[in-house]
mmCIF file of C-alpha atoms in Angstrom:
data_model
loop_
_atom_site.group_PDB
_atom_site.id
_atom_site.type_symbol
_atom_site.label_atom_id
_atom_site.label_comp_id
_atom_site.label_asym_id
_atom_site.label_seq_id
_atom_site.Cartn_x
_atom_site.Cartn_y
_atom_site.Cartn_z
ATOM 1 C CA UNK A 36 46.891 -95.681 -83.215
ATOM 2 C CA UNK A 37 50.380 -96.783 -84.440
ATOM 3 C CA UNK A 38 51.518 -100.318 -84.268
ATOM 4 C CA UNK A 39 54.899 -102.526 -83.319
ATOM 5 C CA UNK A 40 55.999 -105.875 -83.461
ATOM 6 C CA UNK A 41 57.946 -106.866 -80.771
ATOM 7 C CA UNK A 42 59.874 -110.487 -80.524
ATOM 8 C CA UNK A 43 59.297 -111.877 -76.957
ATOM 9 C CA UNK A 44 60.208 -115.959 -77.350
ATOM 10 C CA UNK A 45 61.977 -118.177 -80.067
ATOM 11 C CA UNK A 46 60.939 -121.772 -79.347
ATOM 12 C CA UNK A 47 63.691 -124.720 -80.417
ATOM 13 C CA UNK A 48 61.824 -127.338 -81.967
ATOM 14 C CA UNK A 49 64.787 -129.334 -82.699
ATOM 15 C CA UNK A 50 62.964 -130.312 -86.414
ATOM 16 C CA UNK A 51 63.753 -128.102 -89.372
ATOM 17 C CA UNK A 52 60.804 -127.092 -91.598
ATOM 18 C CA UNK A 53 57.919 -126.608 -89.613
ATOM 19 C CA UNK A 54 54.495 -126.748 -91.762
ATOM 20 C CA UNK A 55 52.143 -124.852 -89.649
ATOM 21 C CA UNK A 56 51.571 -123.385 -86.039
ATOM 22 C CA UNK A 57 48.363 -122.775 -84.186
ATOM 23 C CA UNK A 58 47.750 -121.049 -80.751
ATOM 24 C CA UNK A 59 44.787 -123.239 -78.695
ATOM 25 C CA UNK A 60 42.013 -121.127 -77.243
ATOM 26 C CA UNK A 61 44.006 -120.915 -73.600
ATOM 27 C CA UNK A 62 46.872 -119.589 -75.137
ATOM 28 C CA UNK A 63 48.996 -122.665 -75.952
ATOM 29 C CA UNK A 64 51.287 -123.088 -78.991
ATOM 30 C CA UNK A 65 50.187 -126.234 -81.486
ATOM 31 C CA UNK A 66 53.563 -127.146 -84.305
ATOM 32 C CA UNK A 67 53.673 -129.537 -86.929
ATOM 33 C CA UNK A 68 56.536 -130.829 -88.335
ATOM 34 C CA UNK A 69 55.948 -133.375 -91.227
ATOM 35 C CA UNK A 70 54.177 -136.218 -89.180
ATOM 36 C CA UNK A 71 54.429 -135.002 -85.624
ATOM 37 C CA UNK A 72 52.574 -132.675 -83.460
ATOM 38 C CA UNK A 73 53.948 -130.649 -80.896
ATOM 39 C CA UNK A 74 52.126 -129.134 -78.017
ATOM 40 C CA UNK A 75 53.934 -126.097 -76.245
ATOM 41 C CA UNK A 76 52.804 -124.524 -73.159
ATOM 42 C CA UNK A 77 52.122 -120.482 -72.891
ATOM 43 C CA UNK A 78 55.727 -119.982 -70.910
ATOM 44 C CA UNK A 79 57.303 -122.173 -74.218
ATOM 45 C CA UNK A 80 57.787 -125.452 -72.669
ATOM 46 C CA UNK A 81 57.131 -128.439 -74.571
ATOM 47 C CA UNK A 82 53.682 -130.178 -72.921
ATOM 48 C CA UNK A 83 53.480 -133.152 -75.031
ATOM 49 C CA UNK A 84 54.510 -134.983 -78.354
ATOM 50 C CA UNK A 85 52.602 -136.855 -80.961
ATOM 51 C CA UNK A 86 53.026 -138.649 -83.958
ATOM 52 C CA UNK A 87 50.106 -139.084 -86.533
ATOM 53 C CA UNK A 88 49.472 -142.956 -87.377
ATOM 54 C CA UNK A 89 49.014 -141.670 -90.771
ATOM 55 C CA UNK A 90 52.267 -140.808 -92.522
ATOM 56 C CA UNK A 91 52.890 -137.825 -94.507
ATOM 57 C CA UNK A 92 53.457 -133.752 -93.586
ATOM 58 C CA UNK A 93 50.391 -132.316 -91.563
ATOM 59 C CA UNK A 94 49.527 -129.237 -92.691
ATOM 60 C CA UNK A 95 46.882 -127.628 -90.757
ATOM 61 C CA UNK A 96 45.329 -128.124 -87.613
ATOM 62 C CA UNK A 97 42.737 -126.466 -85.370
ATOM 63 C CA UNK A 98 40.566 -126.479 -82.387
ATOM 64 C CA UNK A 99 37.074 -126.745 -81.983
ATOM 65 C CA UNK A 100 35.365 -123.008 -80.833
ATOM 66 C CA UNK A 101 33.110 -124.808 -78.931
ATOM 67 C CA UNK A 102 34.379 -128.118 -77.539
ATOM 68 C CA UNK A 103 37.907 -126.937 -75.870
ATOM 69 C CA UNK A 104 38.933 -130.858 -76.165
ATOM 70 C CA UNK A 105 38.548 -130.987 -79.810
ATOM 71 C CA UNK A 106 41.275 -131.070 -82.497
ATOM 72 C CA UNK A 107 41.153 -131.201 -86.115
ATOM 73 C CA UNK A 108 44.228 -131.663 -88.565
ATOM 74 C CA UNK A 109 45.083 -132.249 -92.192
ATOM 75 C CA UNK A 110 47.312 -135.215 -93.353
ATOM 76 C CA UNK A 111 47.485 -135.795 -96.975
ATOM 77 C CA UNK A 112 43.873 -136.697 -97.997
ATOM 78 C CA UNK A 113 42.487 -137.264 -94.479
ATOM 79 C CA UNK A 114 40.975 -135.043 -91.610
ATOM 80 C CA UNK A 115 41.632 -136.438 -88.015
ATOM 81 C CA UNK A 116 39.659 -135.917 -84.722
ATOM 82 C CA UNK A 117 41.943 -136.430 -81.682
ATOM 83 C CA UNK A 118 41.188 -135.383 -78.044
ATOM 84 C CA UNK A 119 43.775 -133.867 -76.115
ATOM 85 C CA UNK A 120 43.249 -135.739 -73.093
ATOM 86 C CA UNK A 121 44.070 -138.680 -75.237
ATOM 87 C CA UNK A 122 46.591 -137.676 -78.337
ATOM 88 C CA UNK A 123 47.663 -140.752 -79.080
ATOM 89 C CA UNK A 124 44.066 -142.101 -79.639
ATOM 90 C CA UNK A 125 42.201 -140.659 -82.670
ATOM 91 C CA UNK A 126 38.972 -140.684 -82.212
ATOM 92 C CA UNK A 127 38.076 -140.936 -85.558
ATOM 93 C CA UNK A 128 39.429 -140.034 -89.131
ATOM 94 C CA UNK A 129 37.646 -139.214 -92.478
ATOM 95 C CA UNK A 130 38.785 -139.622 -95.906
ATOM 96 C CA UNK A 131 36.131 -137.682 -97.981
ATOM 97 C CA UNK A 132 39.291 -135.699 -100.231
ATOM 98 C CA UNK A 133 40.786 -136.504 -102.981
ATOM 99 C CA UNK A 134 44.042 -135.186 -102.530
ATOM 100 C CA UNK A 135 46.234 -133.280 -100.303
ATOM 101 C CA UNK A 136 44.740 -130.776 -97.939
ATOM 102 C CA UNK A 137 46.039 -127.557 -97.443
ATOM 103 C CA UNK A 138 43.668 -125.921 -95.063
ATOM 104 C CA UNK A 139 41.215 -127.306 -92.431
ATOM 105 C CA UNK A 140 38.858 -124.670 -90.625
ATOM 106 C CA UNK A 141 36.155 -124.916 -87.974
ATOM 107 C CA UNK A 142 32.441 -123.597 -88.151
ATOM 108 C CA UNK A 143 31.753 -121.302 -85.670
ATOM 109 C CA UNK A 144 29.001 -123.402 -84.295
ATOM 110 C CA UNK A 145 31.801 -126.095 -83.967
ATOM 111 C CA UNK A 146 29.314 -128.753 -86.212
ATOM 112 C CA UNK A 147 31.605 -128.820 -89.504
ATOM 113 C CA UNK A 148 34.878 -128.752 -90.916
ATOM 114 C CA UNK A 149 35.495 -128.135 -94.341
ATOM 115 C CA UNK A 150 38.902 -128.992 -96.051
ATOM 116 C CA UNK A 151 40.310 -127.522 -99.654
ATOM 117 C CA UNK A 152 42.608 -130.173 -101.363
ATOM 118 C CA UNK A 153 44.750 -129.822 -104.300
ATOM 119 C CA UNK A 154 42.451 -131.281 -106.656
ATOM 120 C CA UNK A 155 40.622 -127.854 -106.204
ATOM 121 C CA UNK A 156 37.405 -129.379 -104.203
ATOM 122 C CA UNK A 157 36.077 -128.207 -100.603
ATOM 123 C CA UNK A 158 34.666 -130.920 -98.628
ATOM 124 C CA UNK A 159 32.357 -130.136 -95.958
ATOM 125 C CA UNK A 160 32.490 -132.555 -92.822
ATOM 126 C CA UNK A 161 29.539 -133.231 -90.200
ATOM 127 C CA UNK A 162 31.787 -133.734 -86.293
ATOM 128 C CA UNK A 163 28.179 -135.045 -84.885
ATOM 129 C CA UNK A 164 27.553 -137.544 -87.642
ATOM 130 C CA UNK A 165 31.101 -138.327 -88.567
ATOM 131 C CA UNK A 166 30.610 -138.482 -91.944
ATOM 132 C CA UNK A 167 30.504 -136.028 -95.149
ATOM 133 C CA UNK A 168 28.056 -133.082 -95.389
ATOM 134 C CA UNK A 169 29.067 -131.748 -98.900
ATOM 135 C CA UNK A 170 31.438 -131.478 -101.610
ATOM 136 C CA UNK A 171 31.747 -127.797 -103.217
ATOM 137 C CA UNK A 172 33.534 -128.585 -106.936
ATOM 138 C CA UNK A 173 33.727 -127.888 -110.303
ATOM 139 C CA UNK A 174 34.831 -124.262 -109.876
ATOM 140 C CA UNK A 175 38.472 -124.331 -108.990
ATOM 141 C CA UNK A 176 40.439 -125.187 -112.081
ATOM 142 C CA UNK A 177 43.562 -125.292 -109.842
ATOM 143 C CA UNK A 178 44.999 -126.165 -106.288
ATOM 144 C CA UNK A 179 42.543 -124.911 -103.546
ATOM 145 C CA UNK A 180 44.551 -123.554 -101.112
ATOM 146 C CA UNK A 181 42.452 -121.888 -98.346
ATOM 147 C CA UNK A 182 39.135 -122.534 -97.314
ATOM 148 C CA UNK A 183 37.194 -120.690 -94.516
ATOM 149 C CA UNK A 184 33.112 -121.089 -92.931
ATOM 150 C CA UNK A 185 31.600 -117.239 -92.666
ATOM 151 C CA UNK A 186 32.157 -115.615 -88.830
ATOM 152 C CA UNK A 187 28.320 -114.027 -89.409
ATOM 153 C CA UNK A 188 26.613 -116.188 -91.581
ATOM 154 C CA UNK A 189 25.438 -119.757 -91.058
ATOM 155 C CA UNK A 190 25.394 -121.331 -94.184
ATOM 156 C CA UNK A 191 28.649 -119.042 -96.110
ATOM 157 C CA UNK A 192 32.189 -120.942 -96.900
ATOM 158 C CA UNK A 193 34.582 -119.169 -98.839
ATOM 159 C CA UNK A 194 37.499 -120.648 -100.843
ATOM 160 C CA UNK A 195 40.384 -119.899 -102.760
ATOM 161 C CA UNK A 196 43.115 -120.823 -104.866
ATOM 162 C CA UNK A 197 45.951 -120.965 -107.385
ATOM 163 C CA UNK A 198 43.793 -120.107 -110.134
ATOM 164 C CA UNK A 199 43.192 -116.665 -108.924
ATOM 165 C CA UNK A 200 40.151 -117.186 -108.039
ATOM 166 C CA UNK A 201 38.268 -116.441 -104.718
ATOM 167 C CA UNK A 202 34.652 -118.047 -104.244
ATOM 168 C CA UNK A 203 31.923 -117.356 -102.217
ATOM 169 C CA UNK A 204 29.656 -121.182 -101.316
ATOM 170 C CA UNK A 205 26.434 -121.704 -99.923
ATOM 171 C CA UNK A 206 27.787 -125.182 -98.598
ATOM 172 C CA UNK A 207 24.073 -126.438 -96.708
ATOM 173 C CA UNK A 208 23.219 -126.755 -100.883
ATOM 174 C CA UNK A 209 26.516 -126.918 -101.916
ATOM 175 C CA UNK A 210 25.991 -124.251 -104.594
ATOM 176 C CA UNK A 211 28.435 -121.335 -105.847
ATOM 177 C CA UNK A 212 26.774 -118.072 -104.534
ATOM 178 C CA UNK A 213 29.270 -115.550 -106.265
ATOM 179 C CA UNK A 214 32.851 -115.973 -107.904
ATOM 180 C CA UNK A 215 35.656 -112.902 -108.325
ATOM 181 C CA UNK A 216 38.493 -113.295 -110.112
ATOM 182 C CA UNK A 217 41.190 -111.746 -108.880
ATOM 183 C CA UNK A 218 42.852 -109.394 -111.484
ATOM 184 C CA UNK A 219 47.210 -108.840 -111.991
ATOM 185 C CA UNK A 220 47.086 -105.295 -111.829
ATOM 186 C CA UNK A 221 44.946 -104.980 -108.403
ATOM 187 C CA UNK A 222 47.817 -103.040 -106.251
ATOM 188 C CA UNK A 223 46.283 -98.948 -107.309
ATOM 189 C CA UNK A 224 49.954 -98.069 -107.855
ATOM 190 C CA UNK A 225 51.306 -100.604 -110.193
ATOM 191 C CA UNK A 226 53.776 -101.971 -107.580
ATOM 192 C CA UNK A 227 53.001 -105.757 -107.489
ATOM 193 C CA UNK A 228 55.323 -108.656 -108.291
ATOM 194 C CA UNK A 229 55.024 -110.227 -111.776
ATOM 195 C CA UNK A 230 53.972 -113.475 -110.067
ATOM 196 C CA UNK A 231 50.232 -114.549 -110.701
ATOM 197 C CA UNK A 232 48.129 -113.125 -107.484
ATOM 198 C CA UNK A 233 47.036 -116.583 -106.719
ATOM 199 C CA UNK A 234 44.854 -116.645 -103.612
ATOM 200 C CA UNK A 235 46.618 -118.242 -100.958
ATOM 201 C CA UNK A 236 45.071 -117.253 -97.847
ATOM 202 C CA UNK A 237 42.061 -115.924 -96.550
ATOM 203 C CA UNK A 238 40.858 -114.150 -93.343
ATOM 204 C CA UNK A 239 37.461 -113.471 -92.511
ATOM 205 C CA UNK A 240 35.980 -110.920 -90.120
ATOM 206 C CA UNK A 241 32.921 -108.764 -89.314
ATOM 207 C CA UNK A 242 32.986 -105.206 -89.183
ATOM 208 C CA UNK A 243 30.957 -102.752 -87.756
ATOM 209 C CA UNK A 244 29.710 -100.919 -91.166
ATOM 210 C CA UNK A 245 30.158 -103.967 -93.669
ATOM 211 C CA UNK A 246 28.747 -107.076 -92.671
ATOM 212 C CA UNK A 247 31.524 -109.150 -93.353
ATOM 213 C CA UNK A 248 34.973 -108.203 -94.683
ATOM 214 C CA UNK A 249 37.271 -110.663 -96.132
ATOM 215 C CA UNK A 250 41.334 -110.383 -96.011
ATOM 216 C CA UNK A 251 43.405 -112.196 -98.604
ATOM 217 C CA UNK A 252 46.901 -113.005 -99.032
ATOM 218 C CA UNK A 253 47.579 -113.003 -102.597
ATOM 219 C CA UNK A 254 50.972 -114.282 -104.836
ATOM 220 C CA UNK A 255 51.920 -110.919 -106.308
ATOM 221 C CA UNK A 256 52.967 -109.907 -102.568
ATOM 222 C CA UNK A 257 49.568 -107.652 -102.014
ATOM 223 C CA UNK A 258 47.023 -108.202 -99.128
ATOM 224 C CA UNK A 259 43.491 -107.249 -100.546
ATOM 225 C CA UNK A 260 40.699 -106.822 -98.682
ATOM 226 C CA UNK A 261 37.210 -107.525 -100.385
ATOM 227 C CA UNK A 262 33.331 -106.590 -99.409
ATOM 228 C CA UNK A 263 30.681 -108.846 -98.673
ATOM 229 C CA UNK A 264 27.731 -106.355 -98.511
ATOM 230 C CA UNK A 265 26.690 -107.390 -101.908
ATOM 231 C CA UNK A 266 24.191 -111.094 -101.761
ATOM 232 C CA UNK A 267 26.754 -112.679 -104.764
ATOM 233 C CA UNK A 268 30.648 -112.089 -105.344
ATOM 234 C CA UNK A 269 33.199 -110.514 -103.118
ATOM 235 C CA UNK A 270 33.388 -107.294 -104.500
ATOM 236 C CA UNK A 271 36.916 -105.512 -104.183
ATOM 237 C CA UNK A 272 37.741 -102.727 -101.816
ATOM 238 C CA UNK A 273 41.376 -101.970 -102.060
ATOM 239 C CA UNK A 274 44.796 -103.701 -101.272
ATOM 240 C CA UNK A 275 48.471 -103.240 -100.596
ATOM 241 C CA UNK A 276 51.591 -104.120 -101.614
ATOM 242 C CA UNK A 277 52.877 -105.182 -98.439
ATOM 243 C CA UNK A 278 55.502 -107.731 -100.037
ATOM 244 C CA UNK A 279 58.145 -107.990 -101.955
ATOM 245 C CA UNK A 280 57.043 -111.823 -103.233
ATOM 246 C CA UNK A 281 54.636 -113.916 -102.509
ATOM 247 C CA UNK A 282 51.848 -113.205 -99.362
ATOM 248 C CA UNK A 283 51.304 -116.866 -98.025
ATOM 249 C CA UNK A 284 49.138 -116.481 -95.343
ATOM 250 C CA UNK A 285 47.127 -113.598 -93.658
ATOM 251 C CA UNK A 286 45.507 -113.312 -90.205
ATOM 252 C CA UNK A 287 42.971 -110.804 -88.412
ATOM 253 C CA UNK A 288 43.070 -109.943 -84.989
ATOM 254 C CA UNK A 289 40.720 -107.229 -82.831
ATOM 255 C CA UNK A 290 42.892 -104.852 -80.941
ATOM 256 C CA UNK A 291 40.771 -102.379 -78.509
ATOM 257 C CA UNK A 292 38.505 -100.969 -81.062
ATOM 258 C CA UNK A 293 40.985 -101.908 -84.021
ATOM 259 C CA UNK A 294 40.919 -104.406 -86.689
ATOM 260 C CA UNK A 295 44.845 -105.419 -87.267
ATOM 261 C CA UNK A 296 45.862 -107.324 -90.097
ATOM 262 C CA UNK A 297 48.937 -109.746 -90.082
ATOM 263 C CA UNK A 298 50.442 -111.324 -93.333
ATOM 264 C CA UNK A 299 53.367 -113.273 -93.799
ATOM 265 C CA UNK A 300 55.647 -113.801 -97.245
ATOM 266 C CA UNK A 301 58.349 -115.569 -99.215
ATOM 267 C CA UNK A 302 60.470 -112.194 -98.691
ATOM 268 C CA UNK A 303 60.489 -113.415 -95.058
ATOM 269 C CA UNK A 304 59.220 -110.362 -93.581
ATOM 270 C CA UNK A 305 56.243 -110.014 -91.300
ATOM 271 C CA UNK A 306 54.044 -106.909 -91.583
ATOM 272 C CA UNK A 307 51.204 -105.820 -89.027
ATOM 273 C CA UNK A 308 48.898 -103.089 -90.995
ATOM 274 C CA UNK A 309 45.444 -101.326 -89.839
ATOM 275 C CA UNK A 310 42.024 -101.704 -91.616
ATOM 276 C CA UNK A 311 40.497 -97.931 -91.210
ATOM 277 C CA UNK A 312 37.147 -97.176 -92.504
ATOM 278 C CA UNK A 313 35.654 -93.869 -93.016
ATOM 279 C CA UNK A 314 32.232 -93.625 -95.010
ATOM 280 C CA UNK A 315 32.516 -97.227 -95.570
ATOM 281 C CA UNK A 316 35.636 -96.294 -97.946
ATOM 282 C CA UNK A 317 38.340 -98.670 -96.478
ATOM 283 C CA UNK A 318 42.016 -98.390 -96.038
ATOM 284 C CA UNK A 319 45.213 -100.233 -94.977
ATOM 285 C CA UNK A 320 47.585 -97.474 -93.228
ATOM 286 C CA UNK A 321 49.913 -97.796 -90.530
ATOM 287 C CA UNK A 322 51.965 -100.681 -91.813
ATOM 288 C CA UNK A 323 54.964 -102.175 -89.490
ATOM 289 C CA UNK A 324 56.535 -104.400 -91.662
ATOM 290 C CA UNK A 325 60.075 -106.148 -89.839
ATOM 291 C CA UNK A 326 62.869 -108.845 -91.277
ATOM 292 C CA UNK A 327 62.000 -112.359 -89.595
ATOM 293 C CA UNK A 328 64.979 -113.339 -92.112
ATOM 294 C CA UNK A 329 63.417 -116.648 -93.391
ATOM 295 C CA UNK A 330 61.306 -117.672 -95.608
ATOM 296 C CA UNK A 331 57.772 -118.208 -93.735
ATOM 297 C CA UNK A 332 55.661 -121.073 -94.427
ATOM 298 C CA UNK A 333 52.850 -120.192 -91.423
ATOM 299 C CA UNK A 334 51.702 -117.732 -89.192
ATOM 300 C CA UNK A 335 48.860 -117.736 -86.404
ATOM 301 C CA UNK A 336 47.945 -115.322 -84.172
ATOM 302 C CA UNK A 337 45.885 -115.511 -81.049
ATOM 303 C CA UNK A 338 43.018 -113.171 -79.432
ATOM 304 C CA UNK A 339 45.836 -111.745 -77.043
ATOM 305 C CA UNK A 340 47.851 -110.466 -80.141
ATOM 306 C CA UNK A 341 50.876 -112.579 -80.046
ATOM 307 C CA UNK A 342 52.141 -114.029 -83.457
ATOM 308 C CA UNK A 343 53.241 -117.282 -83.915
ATOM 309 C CA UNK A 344 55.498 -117.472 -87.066
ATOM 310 C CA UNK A 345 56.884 -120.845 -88.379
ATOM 311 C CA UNK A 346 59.747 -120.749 -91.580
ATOM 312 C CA UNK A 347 62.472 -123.051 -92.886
ATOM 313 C CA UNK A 348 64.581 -123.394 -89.592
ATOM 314 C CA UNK A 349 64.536 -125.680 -86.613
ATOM 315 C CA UNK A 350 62.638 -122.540 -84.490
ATOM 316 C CA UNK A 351 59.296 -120.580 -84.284
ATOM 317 C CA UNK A 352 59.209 -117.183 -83.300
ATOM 318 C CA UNK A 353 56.429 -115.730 -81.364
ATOM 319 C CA UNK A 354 56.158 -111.582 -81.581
ATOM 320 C CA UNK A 355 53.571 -109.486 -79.908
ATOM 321 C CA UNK A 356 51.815 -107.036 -81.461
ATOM 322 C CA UNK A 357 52.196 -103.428 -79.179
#
């Protein structure tokens, strides 16, 4: 089944440099732009407007799988819980990092967050108890720049970073189940970038012969895929060099009966590729790879396949996937 990309709304945000964009679970469009959140209706009309009491650039923010009112989002060393019916009210913040986060992400059973900082630690969050569950450290030796819970099992949390390195947590013990570095020369036909394939983005999803598959977004422009079948480290599948320079973030999205990856890059393109599996060998084929002609800094897609994708500029551009 072949693929397009189709561009169906550019939103004016009137603020250059948007961080990050999320889609909600009924559809609407979340930016952030250093210290203010903007909340965008399905049919691209702005809904509401807030600014975090804590200054600095957010950089992620999510909502809760199970509790439709519940926000997270990451601003500098702090997680904070809002409510939508009341954005302007926090309902409570915690400071457990050390540093900068780059990534916030919700358990599927909507009970933790975890948060990767630059200091290279995970911190794991408890909503009910509003306090910290457990700190996962002393394995990056760089910037952690993506952390993610497990979509099939309760107790996984995988992490990675700028020093290559993509780990594998048991975070109810806060132990290090497996670690893989990830090597220069992954791409199979010698076509990656010279940069260092740091890890910065991850995407995890079940599939129906491999328990869990994982999806990363690497420096040297590839998007690898890696196995979880085996109880310690992600064990590597295959990849592709999909760009030109750096991948910076990767997402997954069902499709029918087909599991569609989407990665963004410095090159500023966008590229929508298939995950085939035959035998349980896997392949990325059918690539669609189109100019969004900036440099991206986030993308997000939803369960309807539209793509959000936020750059350098004052706009966001929302695609769907065909």
């Amino acid at each position: 089944m072949a693929v397009s990309l189709t561009l169906v709304m550019k939103i004016n945000t009137r603020i250059e440099d948007t961080a990050c964009v999320y889609f909600g679970n009924s559809g609407d469009l979340f930016t952030c732009h250093e210290n203010i959140i903007h909340c965008w209706s399905p049919q691209g009309t702005m809904t509401a407007s807030v600014a975090s009491p804590i200054h600095g650039t957010i950089n992620c923010i999510q909502q809760s799988p199970t509790c439709p009112n519940t926000f997270v989002y990451a601003v500098q060393n702090a997680v904070v819980f809002c409510d939508n019916r009341k954005w302007s009210s926090p309902v409570h913040t915690l400071t457990c990092n050390k540093d900068e986060i780059n990534e916030v992400s919700f358990h599927p059973s909507g009970k933790y967050v975890c948060a990767g900082d630059d200091s290279g630690e995970v911190k794991v969050m408890d909503i009910d108890d509003k306090k910290l569950f457990q700190t996962l450290s002393g394995e990056h030796d760089n910037i952690c720049s993506t952390a993610v819970f497990s979509v099939t099992k309760q107790w996984e949390l995988f992490s990675g970073g700028l020093d290559c390195k993509l780990l594998r947590w048991n975070f109810s013990i806060g132990r290090l189940v497996g670690a893989t570095v990830v090597p220069k020369d992954l791409d199979e036909g010698g076509n990656c970038t010279v940069n260092p394939p740091f890890v910065y983005s991850v995407a995890a999803f079940p599939t129906g012969t491999d328990n869990h598959i994982l999806a990363c977004a690497l420096g040297n422009g590839a998007v690898a895929l890696y196995s979880l079948r085996e109880k310690k480290a992600a064990k590597y599948v295959t990849s592709s060099q999909l760009h030109s320079s750096s991948a910076v973030r990767v997402g997954h999205v069902r499709r029918s009966s087909t599991d569609l990856l989407v990665s963004g890059g410095n090159d500023g393109r966008v590229v929508v590729s298939r995950v085939d599996c035959k035998d349980r060998r896997f392949t990325i084929t059918d690539t669609v790879s189109i100019s969004h002609d900036s440099k991206i800094n986030w993308l997000t897609v939803s369960k309807e396949c539209c793509v959000c994708v936020a750059d350098q500029t004052d706009f966001v551009s929302i695609y769907q996937i065909q």
